[in-house]
Coordinates of C-alpha atoms and ligand atoms in Angstrom, one line a residue:
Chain A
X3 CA 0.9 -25.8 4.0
X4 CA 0.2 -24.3 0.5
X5 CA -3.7 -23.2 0.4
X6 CA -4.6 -23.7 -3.2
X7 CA -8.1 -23.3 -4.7
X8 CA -9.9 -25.2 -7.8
X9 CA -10.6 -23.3 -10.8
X10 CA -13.3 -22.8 -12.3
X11 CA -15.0 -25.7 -13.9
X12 CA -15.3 -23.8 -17.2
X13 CA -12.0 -22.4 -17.4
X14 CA -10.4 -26.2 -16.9
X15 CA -12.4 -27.4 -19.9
X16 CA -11.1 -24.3 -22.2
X17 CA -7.8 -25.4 -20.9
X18 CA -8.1 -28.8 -21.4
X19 CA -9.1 -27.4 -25.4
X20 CA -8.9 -30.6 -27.3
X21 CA -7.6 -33.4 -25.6
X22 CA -11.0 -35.7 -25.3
X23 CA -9.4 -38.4 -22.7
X24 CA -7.5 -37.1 -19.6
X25 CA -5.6 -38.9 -16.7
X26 CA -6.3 -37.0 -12.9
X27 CA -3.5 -36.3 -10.6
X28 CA -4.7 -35.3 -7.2
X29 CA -2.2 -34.8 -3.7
X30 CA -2.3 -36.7 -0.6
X31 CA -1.1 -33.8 1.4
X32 CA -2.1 -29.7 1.5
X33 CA -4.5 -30.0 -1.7
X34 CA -6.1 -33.0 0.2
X35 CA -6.2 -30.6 3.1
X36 CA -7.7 -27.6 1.1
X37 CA -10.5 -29.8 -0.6
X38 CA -9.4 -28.9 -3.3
X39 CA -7.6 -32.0 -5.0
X40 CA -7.9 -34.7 -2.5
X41 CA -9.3 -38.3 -2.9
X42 CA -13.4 -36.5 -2.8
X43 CA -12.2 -33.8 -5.2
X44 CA -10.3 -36.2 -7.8
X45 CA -13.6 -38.4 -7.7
X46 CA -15.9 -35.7 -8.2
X47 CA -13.7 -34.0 -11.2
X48 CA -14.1 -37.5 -13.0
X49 CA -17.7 -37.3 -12.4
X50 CA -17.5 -33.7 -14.4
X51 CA -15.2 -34.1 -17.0
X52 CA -17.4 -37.8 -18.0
X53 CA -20.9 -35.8 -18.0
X54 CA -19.4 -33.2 -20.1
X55 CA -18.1 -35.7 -22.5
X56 CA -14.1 -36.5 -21.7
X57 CA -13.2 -39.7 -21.2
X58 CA -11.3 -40.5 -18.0
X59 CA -8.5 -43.0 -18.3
X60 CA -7.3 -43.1 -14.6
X61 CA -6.3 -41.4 -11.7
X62 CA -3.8 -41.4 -8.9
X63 CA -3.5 -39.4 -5.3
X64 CA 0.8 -38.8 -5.0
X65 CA 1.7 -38.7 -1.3
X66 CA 3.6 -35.4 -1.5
X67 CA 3.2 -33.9 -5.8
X68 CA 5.7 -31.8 -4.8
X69 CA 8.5 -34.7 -4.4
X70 CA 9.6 -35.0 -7.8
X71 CA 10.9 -38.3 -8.1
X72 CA 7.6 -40.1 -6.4
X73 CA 5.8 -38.4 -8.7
X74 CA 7.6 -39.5 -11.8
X75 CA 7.5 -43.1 -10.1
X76 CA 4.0 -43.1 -9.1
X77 CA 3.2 -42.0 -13.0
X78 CA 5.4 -44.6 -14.1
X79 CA 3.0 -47.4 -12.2
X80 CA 0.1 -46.1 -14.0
X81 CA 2.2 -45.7 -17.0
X82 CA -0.7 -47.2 -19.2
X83 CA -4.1 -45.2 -18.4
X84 CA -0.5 -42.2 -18.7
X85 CA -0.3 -42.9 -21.9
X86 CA -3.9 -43.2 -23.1
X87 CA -4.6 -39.8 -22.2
X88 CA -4.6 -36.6 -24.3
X89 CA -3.7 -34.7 -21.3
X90 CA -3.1 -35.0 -17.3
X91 CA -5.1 -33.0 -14.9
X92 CA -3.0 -31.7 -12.0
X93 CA -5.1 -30.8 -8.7
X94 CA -2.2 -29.7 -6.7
X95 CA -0.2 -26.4 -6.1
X96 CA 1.8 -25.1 -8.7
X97 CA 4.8 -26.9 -7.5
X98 CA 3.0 -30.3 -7.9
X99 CA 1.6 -29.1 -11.4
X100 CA 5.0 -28.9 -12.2
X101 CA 6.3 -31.7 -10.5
X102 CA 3.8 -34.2 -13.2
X103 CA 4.9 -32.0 -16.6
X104 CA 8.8 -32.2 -15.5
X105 CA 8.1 -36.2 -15.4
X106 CA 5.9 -36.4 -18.6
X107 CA 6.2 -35.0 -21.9
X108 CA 2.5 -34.7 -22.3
X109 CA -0.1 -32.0 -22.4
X110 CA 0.1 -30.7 -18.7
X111 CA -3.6 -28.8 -17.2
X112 CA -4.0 -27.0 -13.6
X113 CA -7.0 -27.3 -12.3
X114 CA -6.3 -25.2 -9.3
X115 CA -4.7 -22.1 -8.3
X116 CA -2.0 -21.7 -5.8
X117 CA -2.7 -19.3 -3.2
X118 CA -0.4 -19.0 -0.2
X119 CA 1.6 -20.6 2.3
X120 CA -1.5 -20.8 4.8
X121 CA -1.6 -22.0 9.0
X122 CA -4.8 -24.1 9.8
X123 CA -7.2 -21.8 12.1
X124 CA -9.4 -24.5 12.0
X125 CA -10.9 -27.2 9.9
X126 CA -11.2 -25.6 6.3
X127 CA -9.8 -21.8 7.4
X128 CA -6.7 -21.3 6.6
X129 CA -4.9 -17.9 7.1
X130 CA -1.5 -16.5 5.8
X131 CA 1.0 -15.9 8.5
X132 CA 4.5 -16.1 6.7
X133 CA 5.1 -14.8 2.6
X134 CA 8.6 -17.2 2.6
X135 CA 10.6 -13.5 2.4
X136 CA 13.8 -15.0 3.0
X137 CA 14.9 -12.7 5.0
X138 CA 12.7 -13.6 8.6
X139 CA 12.5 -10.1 11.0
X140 CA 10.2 -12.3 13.5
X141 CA 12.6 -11.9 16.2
X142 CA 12.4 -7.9 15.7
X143 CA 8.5 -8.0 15.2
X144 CA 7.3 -9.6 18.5
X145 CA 6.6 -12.7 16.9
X146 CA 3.9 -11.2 14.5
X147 CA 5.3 -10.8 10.4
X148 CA 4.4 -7.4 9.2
X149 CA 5.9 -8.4 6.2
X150 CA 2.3 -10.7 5.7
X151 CA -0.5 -9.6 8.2
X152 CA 0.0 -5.9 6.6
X153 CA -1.6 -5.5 3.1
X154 CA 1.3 -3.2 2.2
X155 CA 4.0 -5.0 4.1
X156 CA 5.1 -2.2 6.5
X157 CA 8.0 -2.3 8.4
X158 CA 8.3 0.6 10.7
X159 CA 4.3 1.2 11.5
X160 CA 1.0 1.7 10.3
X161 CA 0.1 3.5 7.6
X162 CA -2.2 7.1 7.1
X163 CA -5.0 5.0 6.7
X164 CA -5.2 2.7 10.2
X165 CA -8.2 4.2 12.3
X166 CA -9.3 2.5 15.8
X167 CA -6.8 -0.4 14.8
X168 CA -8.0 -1.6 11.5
X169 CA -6.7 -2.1 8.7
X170 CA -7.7 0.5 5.8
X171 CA -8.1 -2.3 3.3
X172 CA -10.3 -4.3 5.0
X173 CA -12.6 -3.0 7.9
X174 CA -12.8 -6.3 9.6
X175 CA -9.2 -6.7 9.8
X176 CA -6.9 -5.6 12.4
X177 CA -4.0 -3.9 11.5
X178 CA -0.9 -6.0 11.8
X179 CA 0.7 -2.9 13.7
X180 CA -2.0 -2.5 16.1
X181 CA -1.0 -6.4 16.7
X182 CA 2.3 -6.2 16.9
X183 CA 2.1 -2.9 19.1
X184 CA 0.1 -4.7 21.3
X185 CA 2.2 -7.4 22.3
X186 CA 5.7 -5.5 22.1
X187 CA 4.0 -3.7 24.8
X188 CA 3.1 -6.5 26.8
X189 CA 6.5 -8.2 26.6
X190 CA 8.2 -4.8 27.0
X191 CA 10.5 -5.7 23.8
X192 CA 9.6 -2.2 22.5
X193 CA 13.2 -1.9 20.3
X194 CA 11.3 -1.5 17.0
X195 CA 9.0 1.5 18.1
X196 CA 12.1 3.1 18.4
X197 CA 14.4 1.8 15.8
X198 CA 13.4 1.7 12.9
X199 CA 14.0 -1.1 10.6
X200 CA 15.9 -1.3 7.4
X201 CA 14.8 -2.1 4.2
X202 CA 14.8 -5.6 3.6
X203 CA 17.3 -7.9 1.7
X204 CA 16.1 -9.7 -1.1
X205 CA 19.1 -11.1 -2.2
X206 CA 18.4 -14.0 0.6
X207 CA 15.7 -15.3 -1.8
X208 CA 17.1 -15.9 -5.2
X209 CA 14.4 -16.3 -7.8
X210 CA 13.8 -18.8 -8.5
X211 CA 14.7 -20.5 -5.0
X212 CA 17.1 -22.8 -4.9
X213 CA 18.8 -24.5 -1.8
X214 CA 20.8 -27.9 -1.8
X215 CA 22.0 -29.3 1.8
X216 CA 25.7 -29.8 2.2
X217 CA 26.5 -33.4 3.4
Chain B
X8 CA 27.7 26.8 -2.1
X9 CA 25.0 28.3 -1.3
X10 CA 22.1 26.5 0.0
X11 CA 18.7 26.7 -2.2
X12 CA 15.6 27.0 0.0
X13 CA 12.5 27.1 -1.1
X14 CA 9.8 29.7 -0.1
X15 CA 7.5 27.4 2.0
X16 CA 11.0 26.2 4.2
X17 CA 12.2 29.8 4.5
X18 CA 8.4 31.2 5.6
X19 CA 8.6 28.1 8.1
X20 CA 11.5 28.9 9.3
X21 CA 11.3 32.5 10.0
X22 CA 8.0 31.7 12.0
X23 CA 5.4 32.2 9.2
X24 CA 2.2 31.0 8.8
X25 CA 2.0 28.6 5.6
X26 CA -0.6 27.8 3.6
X27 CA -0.6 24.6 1.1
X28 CA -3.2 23.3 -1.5
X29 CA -3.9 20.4 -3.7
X30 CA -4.3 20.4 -6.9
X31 CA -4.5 16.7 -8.7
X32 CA -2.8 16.8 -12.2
X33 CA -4.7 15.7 -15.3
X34 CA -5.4 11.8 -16.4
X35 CA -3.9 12.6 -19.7
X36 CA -1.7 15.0 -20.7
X37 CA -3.7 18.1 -21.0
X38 CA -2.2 20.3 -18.1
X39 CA -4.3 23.4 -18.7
X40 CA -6.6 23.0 -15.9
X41 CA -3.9 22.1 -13.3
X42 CA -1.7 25.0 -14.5
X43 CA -4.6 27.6 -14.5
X44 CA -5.9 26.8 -11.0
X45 CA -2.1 26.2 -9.9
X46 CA -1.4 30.1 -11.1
X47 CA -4.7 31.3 -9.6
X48 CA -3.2 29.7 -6.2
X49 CA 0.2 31.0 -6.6
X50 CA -0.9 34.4 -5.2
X51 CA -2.2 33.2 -2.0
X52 CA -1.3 29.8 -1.5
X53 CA 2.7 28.6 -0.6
X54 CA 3.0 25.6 -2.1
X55 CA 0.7 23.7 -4.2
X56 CA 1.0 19.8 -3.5
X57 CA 1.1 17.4 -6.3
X58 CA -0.6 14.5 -5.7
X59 CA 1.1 11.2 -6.6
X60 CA -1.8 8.8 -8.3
X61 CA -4.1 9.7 -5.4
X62 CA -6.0 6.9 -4.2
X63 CA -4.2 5.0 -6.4
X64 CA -5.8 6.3 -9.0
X65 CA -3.5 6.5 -12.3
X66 CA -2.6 10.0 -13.3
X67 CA 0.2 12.0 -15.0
X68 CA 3.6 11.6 -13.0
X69 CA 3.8 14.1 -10.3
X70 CA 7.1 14.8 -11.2
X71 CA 6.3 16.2 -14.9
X72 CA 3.4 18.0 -13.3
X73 CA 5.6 19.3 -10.7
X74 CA 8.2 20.9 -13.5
X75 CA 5.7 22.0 -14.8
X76 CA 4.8 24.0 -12.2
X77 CA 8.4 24.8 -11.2
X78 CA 8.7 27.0 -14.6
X79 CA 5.9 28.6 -14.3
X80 CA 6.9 30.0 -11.0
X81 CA 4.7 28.3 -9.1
X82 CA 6.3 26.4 -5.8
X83 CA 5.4 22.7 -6.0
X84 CA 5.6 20.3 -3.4
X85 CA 5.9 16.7 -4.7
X86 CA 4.3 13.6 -3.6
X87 CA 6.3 10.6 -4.1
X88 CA 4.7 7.6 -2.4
X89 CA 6.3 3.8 -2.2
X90 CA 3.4 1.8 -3.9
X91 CA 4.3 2.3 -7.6
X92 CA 8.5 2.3 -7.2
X93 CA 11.1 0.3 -5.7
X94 CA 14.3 1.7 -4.1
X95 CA 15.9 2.4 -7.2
X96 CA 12.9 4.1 -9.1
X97 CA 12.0 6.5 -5.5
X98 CA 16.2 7.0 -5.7
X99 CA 16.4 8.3 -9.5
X100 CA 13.2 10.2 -9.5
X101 CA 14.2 12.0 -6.2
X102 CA 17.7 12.8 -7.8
X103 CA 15.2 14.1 -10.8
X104 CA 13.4 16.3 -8.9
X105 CA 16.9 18.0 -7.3
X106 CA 18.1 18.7 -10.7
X107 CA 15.0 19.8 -12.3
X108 CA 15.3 22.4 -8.9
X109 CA 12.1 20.8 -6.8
X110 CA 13.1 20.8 -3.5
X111 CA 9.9 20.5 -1.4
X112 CA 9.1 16.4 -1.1
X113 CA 6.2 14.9 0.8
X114 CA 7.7 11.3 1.3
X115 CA 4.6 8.5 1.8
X116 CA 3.7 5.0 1.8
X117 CA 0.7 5.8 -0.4
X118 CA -3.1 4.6 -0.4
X119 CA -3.3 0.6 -1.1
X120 CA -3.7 -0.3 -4.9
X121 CA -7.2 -1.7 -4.0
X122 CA -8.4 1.8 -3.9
X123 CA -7.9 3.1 -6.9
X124 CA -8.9 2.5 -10.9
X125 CA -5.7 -0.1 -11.3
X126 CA -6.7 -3.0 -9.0
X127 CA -5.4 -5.8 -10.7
X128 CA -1.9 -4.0 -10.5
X129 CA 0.9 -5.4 -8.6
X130 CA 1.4 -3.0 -5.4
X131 CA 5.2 -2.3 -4.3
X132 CA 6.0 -1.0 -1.5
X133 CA 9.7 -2.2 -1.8
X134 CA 10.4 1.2 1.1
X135 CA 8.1 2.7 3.7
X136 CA 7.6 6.3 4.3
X137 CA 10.3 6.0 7.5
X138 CA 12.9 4.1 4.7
X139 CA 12.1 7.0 1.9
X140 CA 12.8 9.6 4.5
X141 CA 15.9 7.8 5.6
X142 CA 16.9 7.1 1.9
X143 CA 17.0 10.9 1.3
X144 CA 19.1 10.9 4.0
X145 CA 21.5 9.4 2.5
X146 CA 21.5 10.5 -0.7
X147 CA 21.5 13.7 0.6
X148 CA 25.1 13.0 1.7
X149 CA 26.1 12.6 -1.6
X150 CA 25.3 8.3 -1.9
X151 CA 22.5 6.1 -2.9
X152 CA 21.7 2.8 -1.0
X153 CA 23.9 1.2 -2.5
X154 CA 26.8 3.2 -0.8
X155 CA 28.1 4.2 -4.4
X156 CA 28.7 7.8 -4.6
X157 CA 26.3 10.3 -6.1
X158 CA 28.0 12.9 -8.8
X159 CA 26.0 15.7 -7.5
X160 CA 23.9 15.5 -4.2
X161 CA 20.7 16.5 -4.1
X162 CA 19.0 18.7 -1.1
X163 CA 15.5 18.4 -0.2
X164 CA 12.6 20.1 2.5
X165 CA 11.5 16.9 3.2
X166 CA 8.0 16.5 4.7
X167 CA 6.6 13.6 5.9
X168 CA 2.4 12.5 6.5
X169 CA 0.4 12.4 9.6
X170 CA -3.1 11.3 11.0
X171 CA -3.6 12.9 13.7
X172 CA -7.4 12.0 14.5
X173 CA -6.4 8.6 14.1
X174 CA -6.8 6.0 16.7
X175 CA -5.5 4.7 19.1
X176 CA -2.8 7.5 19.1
X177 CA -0.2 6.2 20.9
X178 CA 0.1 3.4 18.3
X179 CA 0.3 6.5 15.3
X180 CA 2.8 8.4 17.5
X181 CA 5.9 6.0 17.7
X182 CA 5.7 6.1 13.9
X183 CA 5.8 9.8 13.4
X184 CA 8.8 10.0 16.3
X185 CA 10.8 7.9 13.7
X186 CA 9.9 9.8 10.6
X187 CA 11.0 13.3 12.5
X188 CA 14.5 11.1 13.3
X189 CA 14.3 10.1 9.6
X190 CA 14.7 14.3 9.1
X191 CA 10.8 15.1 8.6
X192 CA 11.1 19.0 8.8
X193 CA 7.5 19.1 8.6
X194 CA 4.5 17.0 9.0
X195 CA 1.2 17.7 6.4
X196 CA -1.7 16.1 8.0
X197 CA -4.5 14.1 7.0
X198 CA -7.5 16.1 7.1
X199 CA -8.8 17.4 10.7
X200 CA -12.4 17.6 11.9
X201 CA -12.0 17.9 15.7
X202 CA -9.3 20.7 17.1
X203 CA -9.0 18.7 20.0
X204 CA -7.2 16.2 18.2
X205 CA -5.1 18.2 16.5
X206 CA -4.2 19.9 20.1
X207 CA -3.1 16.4 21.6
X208 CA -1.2 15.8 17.9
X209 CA 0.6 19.8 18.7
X210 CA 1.3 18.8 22.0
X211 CA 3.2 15.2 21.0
X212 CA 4.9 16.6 18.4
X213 CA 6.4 19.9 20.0
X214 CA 9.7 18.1 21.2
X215 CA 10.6 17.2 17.9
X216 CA 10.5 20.8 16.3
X217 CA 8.8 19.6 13.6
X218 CA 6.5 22.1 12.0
X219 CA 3.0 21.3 11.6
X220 CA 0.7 21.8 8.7
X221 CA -2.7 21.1 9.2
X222 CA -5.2 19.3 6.8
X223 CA -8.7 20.8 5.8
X224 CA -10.8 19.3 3.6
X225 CA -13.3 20.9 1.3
X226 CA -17.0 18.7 1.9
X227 CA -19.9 20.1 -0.7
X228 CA -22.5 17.5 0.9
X229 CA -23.6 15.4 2.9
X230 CA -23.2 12.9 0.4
X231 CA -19.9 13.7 0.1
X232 CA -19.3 13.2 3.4
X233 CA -20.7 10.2 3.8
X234 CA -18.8 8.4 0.6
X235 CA -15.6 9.8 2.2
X236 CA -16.4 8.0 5.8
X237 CA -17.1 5.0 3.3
X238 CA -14.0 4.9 0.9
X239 CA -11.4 7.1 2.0
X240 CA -8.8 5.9 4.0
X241 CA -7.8 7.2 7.4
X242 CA -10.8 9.8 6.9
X243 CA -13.8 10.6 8.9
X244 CA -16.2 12.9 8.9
X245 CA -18.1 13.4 12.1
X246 CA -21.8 12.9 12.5
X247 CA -22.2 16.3 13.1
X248 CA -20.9 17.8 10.5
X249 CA -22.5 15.8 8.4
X250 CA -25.6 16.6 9.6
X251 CA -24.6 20.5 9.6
X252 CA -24.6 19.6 5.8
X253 CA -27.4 17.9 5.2
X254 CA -29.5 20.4 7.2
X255 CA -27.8 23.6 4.8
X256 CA -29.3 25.3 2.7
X257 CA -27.0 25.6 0.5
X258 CA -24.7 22.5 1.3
X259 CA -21.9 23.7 -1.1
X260 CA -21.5 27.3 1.3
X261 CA -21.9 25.8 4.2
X262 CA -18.9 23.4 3.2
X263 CA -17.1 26.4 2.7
X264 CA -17.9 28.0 6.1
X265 CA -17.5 24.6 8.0
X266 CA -13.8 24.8 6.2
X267 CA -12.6 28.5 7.2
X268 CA -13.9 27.6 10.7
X269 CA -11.7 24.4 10.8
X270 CA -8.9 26.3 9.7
X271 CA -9.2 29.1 12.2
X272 CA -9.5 26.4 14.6
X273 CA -6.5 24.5 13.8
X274 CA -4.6 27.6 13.5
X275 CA -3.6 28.1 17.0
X276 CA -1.8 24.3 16.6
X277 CA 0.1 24.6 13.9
X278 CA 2.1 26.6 11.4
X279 CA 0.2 26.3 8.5
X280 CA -2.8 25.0 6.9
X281 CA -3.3 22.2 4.0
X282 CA -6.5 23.2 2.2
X283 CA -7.8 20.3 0.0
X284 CA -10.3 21.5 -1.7
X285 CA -11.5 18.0 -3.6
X286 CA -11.9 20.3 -7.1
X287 CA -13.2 23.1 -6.2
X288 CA -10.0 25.2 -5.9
X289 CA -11.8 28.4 -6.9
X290 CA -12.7 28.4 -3.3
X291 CA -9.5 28.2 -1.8
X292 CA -8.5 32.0 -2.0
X293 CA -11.9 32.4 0.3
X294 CA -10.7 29.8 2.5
X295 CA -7.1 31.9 2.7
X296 CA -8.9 35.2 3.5
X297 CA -10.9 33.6 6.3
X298 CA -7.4 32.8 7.8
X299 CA -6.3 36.3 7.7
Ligands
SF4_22 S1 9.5 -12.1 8.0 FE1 7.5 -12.8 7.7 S2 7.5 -13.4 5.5 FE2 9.6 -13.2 6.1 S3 10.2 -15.3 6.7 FE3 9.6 -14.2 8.6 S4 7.4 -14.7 8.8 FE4 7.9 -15.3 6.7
SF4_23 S1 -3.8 -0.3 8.1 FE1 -2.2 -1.4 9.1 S2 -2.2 -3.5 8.2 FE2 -3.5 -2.1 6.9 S3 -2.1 -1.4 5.3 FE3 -2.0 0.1 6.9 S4 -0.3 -0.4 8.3 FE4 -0.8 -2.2 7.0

């Protein structure tokens, strides 16, 4: 899911500049997940923006704000408390944000930053496994991305600054190669400590991404 | 054709002991400094390295300092790391440096951008230090990665980085076997404090042929010491020695002693020695006697 973060409360006001009366868009899915722009979070950014003096014409919770056509219906059912406001509030993930100013042509404000394609360790801990390369070397890593779970995305092994298998960016981090080292010597798939790997393709991941289904 | 060598691959290769130095080029663009203590060194030092935004730290480009060095006589040996280029930017300044007639290269990954005085920056790493290595490769065969073909190859002494108190070892070595199959022709090491180390290192990396220069650094302090064990990658300083230094005297000349004793002691391991004398290069020529 996409681990996304709220803003500062100060730094959505400056954005939200002018516009006295704002509508709240919050997500049922990963932002709900995050805390960050679920049903409690929506409810409690009301509660902010009113004390500080904006008026709150609605809100809504979309299912998925990344589905674009939901969220231009789901809009279109408030379309009123829409159209009384100066400006919608977007807690979701950039893609979500984006999803509510493609369907509107109205004063657009994130409220949250996106952060990274995160797995649930557990209830509110999220932790990056996978950076969506395009170009997925899993299968010649042991199962363990180097591409994410090393700060500098190192293919063929640690770096100069791994000591007594941590990382040299953060202490209380393993290195991803100490990981990875680990289990390709359990499973005895020990290829890649001996071949090294190419440089990767980028070309798999056009920018911006784009991928339609053939029927 | 024939071949250019440099002087620090010909004194390898006839068996010679080496001796290499840092010398970090100027934030700015006054290069007095780095060309005085660079000329100073020529006499008794190899090769001087120059350092590519050490510790991420921004700095003049290593290749302009390198040229600059280069006509004054003075062998440099360039550091080109993968955190501030992508393939094409390591590809045209490494087809720079063969024209401008650099041919010693220390290929690395580099410190992470965290480290240095540009945090905010966007880090790279588009190549590792095994990719760079094999990317001279090719273009040494007259193409870039692309496969298009070069007009004019270059030729390099390619050198390659090495850790070799770092642990666990066995998960350092599989990495260094690579970069001497990527054509390392020598290793420069990350600074040494225990001989022992550097004797298991030696041993490991005898099958390759890969010549070995040792790191030693320069410590004036305990202090010192102690903000290196804290914020220098890879790096540590045993207790002891730290204590050796906080128990001197005179902490800066014990530094100095506790370096020409490392060196002597790595000597018997390798074929050279990497003195990295943290700015206090005036000591280096001491360092070099010790050695003799
Ligand atoms: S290699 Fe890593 S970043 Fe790329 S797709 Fe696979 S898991 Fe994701
Ligand atoms: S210590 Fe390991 S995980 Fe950290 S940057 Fe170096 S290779 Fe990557």
């Amino acid at each position: 899911m996409i681990i996304s973060q709220q803003k500062p409360f100060e730094e959505i006001l400056s954005a939200l500049g002018d516009s006295r009366s704002v509508f709240i868009v919050g997500c049922a899915k990963c932002a709900t997940v995050c805390k960050s722009g679920g049903e409690e979070e929506v409810w409690q950014m009301q509660e902010a923006l009113t004390s500080s003096g904006r008026e709150v014409t609605g809100s809504i919770i979309i299912d998925e704000a990344c589905h674009m056509l939901r969220v231009g219906r789901d809009l279109r059912s408030k379309q009123q408390m829409v159209d009384d406001a100066d400006a919608l509030l977007v807690m979701a993930c950039g893609a979500g944000i984006q999803s509510v100013s493609a369907a509107i042509p109205k004063k657009t404000v994130a409220a949250l930053d996106s952060m990274f394609l995160g797995n649930i360790k557990r209830f509110g801990h999220f932790e990056q496994k996978c950076s969506l390369c395009g170009d997925c070397i899993l299968n010649e890593s042991a199962g363990i991305c180097p591409v994410t779970a090393c700060s500098k995305g190192l293919l063929n092994g640690p770096c100069g600054g791994m000591d007594e298998g941590r990382c040299e960016t953060d202490p209380d981090a393993e290195c991803a190669w100490a990981l990875i080292f680990a289990r390709m010597k359990e499973s005895g798939d020990t290829l890649n400590l001996v071949k090294s790997s190419p440089p990767k393709n980028y070309t798999k991941i056009p920018k911006p991404g784009k991928l339609k289904l053939s029927k | 054709m024939t071949e250019i060598t440099s002087n620090l691959e010909r004194k390898l290769a006839r068996g010679e002991f080496v001796l290499t130095a840092e010398v970090c080029p100027p934030k700015g663009t006054d290069c007095s400094d780095f060309l005085k203590w660079s000329r100073t060194l020529a006499g008794v030092i190899d090769a001087i390295n120059v350092t590519d935004n050490q510790g991420a730290n921004m700095r003049i480009s290593p290749l302009a300092a390198s040229l600059i060095l280069h006509r004054e006589g003075v062998e440099p040996l360039f550091q080109i790391t993968c955190r501030d280029r992508n393939r094409l930017a390591l590809q045209s300044d490494l087809l720079g440096a063969a024209a401008l007639g650099i041919r010693n290269v220390l290929a690395l990954t580099g410190d992470h951008i965290s480290f240095g005085d540009h945090r905010e920056g966007k880090a790279v790493f588009d190549l590792d230090s095994v990719q760079l290595l094999e990317s001279m490769k090719v273009l040494e065969s007259g193409f870039d990665l692309s496969g298009k073909k070069l007009a004019g190859t270059p030729s390099f002494f390619v050198g390659a980085a090495a850790a070799p108190e770092a642990e666990p070892f066995e998960l350092t070595l599989f990495k260094l076997r690579k970069k001497a199959a990527a054509g390392a022709k020598f290793f420069q090491t990350q600074a040494v404090f225990r001989p022992e180390k550097m004797a298991r290192f030696a041993d490991a990396v005898a099958p390759s042929g890969v010549k070995i220069i040792a790191g030693v650094l320069l410590l004036k302090s305990a202090g010192m010491a102690r903000y290196i064990n804290k914020n220098i990658p890879g790096l540590t300083v045993p207790d002891e020695i730290v204590a050796e230094l906080e128990q001197a005297a005179n902490p800066a000349e014990t530094g100095v002693e506790i370096a020409c004793r490392l060196a002597n002691a790595l000597k018997p391991y390798s074929d050279g020695i990497h003195i990295m004398a943290m700015g206090r290069e005036e000591v280096i020529p001491e360092i070099a006697q010790a050695l003799k």
